[in-house]
mmCIF file of C-alpha atoms in Angstrom:
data_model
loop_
_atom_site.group_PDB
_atom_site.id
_atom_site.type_symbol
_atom_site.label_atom_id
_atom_site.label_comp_id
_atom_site.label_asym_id
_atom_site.label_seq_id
_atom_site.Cartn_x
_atom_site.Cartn_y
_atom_site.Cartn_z
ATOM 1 C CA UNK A 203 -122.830 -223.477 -26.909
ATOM 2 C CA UNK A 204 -123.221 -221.654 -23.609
ATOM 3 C CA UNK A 205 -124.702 -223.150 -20.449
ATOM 4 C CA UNK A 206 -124.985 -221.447 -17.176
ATOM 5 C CA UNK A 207 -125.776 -223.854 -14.083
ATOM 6 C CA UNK A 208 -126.825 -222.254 -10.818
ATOM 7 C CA UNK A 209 -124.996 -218.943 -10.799
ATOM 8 C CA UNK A 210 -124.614 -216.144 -8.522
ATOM 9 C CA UNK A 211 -122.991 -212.937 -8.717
ATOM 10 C CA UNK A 212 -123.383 -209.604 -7.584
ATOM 11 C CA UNK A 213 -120.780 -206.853 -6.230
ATOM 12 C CA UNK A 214 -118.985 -207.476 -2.867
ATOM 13 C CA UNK A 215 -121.425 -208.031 -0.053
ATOM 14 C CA UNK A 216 -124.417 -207.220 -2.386
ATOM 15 C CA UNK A 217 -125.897 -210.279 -4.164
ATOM 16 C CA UNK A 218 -127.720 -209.688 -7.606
ATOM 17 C CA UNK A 219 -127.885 -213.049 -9.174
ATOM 18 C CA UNK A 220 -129.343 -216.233 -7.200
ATOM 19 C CA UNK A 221 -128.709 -219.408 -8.895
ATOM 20 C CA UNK A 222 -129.029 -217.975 -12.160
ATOM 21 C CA UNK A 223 -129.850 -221.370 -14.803
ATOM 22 C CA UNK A 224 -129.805 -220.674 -18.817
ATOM 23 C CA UNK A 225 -128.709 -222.104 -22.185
ATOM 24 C CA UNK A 226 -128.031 -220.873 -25.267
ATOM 25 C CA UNK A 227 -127.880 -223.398 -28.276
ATOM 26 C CA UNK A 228 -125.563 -222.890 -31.431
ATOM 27 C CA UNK A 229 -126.901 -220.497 -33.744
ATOM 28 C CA UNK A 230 -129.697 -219.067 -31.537
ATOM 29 C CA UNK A 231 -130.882 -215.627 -30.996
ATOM 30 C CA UNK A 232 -131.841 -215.290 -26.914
ATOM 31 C CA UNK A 233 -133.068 -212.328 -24.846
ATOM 32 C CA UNK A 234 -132.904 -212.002 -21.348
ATOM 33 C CA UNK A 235 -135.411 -209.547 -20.421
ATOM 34 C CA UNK A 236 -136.474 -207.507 -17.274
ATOM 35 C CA UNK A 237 -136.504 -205.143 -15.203
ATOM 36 C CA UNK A 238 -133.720 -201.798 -14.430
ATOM 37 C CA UNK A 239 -131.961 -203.848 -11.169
ATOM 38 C CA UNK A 240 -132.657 -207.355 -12.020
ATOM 39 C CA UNK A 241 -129.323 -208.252 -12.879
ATOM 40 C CA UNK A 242 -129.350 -208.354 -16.613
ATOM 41 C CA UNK A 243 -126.520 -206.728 -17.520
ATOM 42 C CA UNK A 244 -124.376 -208.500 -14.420
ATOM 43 C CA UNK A 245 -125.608 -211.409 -15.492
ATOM 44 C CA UNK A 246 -123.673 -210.909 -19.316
ATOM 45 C CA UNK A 247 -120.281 -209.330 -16.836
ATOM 46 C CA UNK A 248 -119.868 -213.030 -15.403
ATOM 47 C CA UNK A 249 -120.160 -214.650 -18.314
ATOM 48 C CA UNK A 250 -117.550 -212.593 -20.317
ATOM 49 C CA UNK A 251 -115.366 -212.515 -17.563
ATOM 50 C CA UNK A 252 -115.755 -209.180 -16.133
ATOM 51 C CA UNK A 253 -117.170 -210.089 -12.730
ATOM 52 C CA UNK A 254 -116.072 -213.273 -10.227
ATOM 53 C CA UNK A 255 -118.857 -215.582 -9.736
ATOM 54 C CA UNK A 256 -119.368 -216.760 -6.228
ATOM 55 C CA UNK A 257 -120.804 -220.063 -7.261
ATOM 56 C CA UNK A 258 -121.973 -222.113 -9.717
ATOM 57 C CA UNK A 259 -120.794 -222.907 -13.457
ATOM 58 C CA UNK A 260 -120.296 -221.032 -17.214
ATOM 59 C CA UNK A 261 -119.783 -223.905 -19.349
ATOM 60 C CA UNK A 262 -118.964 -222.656 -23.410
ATOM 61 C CA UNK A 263 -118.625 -225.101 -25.675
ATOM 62 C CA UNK A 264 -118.513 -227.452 -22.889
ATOM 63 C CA UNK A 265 -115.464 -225.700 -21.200
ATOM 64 C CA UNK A 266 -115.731 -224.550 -17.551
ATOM 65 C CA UNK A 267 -114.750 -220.725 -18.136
ATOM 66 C CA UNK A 268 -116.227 -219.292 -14.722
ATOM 67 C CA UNK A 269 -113.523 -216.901 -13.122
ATOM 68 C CA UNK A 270 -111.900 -217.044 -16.128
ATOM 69 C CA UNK A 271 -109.759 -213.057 -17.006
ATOM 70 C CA UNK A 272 -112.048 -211.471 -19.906
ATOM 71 C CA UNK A 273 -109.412 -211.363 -22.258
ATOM 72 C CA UNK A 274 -108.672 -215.235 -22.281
ATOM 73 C CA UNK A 275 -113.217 -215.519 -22.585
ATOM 74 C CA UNK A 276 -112.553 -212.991 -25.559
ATOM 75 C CA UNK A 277 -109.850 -215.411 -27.100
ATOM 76 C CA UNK A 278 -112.032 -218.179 -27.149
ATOM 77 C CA UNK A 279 -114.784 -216.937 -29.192
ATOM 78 C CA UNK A 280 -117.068 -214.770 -26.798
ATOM 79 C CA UNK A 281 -117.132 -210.749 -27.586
ATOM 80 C CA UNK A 282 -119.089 -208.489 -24.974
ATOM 81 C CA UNK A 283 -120.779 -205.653 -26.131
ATOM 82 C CA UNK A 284 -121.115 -203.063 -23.479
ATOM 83 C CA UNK A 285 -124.275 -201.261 -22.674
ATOM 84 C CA UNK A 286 -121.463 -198.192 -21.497
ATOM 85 C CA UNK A 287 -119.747 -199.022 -25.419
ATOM 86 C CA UNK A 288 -116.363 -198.145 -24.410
ATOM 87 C CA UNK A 289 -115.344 -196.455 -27.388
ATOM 88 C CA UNK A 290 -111.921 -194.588 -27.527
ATOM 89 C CA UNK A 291 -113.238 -191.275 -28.380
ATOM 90 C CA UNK A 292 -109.867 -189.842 -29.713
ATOM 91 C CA UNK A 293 -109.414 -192.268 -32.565
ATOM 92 C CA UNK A 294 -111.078 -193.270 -35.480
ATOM 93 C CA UNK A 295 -113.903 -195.164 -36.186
ATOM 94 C CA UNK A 296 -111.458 -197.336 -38.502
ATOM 95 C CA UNK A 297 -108.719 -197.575 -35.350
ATOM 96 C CA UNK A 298 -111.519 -198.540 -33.295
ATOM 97 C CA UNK A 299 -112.747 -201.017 -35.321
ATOM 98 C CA UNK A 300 -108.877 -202.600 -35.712
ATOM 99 C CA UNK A 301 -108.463 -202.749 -32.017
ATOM 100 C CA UNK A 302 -111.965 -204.884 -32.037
ATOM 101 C CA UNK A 303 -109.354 -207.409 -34.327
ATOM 102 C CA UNK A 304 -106.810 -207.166 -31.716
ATOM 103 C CA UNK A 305 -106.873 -211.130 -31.126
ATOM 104 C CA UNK A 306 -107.292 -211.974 -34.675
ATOM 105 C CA UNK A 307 -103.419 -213.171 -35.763
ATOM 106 C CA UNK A 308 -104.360 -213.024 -40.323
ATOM 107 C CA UNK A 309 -104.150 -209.765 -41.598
ATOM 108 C CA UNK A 310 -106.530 -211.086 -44.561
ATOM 109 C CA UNK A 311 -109.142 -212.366 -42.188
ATOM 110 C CA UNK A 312 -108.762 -208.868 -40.158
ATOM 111 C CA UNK A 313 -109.156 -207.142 -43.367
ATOM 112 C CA UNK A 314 -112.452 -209.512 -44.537
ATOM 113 C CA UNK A 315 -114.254 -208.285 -41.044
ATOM 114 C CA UNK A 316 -113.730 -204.834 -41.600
ATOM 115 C CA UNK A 317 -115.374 -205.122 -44.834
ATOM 116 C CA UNK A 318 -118.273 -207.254 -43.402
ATOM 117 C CA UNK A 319 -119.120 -204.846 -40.342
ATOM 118 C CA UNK A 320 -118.502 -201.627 -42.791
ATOM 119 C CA UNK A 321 -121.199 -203.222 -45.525
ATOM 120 C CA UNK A 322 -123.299 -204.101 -42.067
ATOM 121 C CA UNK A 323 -123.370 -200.065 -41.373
ATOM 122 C CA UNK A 324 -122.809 -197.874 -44.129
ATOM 123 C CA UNK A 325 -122.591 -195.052 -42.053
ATOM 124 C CA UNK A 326 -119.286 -196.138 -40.234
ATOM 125 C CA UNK A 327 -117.985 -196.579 -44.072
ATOM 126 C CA UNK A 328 -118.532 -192.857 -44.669
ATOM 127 C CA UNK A 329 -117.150 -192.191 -41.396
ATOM 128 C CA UNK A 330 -114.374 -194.046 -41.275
ATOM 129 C CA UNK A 331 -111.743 -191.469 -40.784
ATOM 130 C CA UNK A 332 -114.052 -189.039 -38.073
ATOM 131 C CA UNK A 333 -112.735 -189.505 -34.852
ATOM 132 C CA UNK A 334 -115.380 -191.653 -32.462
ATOM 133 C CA UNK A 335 -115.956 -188.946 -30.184
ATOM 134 C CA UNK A 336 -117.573 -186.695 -33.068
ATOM 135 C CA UNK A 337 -120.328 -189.810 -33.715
ATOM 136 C CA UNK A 338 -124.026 -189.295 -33.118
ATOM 137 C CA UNK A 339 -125.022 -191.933 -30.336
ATOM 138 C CA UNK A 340 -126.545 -193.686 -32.506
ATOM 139 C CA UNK A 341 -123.498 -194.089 -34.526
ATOM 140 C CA UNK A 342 -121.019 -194.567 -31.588
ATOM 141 C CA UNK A 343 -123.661 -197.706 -30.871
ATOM 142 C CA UNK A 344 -123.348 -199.144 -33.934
ATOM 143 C CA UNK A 345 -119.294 -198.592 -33.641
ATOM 144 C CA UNK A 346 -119.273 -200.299 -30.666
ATOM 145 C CA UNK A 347 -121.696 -203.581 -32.159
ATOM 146 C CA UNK A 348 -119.334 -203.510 -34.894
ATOM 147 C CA UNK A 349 -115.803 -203.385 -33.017
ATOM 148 C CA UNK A 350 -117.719 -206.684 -31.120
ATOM 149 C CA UNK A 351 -118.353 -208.399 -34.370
ATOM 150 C CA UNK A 352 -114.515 -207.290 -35.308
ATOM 151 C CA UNK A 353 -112.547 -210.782 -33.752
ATOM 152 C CA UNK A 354 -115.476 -212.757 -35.501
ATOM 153 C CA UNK A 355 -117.047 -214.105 -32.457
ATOM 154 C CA UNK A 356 -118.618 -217.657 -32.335
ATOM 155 C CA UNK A 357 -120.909 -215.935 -29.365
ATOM 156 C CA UNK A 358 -121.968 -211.840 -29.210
ATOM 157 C CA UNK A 359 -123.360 -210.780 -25.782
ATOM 158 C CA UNK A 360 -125.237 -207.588 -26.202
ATOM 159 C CA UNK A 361 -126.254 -205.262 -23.367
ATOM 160 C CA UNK A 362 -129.074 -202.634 -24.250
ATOM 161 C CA UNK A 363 -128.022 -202.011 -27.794
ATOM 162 C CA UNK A 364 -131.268 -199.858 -28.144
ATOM 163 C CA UNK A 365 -130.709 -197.882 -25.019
ATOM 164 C CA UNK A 366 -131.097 -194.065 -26.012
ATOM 165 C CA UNK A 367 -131.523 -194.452 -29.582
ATOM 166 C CA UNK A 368 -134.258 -192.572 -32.137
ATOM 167 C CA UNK A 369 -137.185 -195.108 -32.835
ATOM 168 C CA UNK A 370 -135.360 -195.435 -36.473
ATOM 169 C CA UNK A 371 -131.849 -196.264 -35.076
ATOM 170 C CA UNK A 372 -132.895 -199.128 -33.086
ATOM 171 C CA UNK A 373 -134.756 -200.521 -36.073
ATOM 172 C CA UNK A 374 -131.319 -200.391 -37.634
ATOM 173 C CA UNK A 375 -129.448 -202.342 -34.722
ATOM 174 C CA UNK A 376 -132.207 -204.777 -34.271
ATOM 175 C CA UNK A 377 -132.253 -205.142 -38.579
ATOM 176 C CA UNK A 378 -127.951 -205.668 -37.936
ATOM 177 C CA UNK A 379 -128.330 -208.336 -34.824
ATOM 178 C CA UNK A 380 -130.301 -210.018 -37.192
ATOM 179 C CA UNK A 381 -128.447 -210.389 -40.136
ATOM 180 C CA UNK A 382 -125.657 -211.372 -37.725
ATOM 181 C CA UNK A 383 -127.756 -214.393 -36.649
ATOM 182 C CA UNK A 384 -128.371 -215.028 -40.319
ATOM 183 C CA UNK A 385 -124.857 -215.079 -40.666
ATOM 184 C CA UNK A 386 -124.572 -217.989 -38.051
ATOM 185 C CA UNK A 387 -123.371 -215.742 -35.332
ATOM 186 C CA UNK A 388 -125.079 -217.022 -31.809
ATOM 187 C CA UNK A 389 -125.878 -213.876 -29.805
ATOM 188 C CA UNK A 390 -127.390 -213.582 -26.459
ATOM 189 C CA UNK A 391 -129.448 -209.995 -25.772
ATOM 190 C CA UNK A 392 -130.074 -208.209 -23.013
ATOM 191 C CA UNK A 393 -132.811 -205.587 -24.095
ATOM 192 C CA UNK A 394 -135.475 -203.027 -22.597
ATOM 193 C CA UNK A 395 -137.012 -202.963 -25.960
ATOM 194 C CA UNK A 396 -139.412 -206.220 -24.789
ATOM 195 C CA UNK A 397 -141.418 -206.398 -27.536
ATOM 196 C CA UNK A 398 -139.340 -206.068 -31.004
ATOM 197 C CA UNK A 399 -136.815 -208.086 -28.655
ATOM 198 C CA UNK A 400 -139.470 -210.981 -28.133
ATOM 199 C CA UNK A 401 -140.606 -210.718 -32.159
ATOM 200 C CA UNK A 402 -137.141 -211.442 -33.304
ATOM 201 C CA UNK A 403 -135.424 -213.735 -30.798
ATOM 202 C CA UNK A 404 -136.313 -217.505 -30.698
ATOM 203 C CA UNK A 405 -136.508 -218.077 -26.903
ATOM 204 C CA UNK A 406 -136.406 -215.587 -23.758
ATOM 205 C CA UNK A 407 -135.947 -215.513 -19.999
ATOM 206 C CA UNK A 408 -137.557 -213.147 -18.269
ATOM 207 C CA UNK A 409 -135.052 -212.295 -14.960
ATOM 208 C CA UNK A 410 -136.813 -210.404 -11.701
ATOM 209 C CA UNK A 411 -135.314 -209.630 -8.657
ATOM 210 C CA UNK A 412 -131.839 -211.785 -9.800
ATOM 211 C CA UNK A 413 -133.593 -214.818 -10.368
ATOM 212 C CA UNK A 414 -135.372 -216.265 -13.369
ATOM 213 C CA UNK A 415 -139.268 -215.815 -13.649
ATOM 214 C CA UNK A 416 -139.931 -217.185 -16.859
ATOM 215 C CA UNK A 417 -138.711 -219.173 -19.929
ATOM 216 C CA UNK A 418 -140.013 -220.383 -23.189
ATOM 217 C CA UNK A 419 -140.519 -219.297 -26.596
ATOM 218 C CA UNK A 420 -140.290 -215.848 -27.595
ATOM 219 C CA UNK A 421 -143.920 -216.285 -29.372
ATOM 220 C CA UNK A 422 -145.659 -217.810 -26.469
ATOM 221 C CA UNK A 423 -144.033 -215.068 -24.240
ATOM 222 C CA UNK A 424 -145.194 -212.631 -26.522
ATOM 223 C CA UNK A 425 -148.265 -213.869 -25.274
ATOM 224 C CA UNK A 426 -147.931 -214.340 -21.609
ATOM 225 C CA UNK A 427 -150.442 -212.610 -19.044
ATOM 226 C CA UNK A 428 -147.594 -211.578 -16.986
ATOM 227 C CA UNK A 429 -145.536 -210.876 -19.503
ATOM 228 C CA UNK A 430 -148.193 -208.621 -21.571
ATOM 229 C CA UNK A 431 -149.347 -207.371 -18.215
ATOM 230 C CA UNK A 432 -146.029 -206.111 -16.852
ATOM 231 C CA UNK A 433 -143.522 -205.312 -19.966
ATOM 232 C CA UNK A 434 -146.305 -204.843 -22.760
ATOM 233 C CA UNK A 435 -148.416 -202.609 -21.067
ATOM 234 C CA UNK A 436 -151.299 -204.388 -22.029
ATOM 235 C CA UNK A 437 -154.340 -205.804 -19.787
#
């Protein structure tokens, strides 16, 4: 579904990404894993349309969408969820969640997401009419995973959903990305959280210094020297 070929990126003069290579299949669950700086989260920009690259190629669905504005990426099937959640804090969680729709054109399809991401987290059901601003973080995080799945996105890039959150809060975003992927949604992850990320993705790259380390299967990551060594915390 998505295939990146040799790209780099980065911010003006400053290079972050050096012939960044990775594919996601149909259907899978992916992480891309490592650490603060290595260009994770610029890495999911560029693909969704946020950031220029300077070279090389975003294919989706075998389309060449490098370059292309964010909101023509989000029309095509490809919702970014931001690590900074841009929320609008003055309106509901329900008139958040209906701006996440903004693209979709059938009021009945519109009204069969809301009632898939409300049964997804209760909580935003009993909170429907509280304005965002008033949410816990927790709860503005799952509002803004929610608003992604919203235009019913063939692809969900997710940046840090676990960032901040109580130990039981991320168990409930990691227990929603998954039912999304059971749900046939293909999602690629960018996550701190290395080792509940590795247990419930199928494959991983592991990204240092804006270039990719290592690749494989989640399990035999899980398992990696390096990987155990440096993200695990274990000799």
């Amino acid at each position: 579904m998505l295939e990146v070929k040799d790209l780099n990126a980065g911010y003006g003069f400053l290079q972050v990404l050096r012939d960044i290579s990775l594919d996601v299949g149909e259907g899978e669950f992916v992480a891309l894993i490592g650490p603060n700086g290595a260009g994770k989260s610029t890495t999911l920009k560029t693909i969704a349309g946020l950031l220029e690259p300077a070279s090389g190629e975003i294919l989706f669905e075998e389309r060449s969408i490098g370059g292309t504005p964010a909101h023509e990426i989000n029309r095509m099937g490809i919702s970014f969820i931001s690590e900074a959640l841009n929320l609008f804090p003055d309106m509901s969680v329900r008139e958040n969640l209906l701006l996440g729709a903004y693209t979709v054109r059938d009021p009945q399809q519109e009204q069969a997401a809301l009632e898939f991401v409300l049964g997804l987290f209760p909580r935003l059901r009993e909170r429907e009419d509280q304005l965002a601003g008033t949410l816990s973080g927790g709860e503005r995080k799952m509002l803004a995973v929610a608003r992604g799945m919203m235009s019913n996105p063939q692809l969900l890039l997710v940046d840090e959903p676990s960032l901040g959150l109580a130990p039981q809060l991320v168990l409930t975003v990691f227990k929603a990305l998954e039912e999304l992927r059971q749900q046939g949604v293909t999602i690629l992850l960018v996550e701190q959280n290395v080792n509940t990320t590795l247990k419930i993705t199928d494959r991983a790259y592991i990204l240092e210094n804006g270039e990719i380390a290592l690749q494989g299967k989640s399990a035999d990551l899980l398992q990696n020297e390096h990987v155990r060594q440096a993200y695990l915390g274990v000799a």
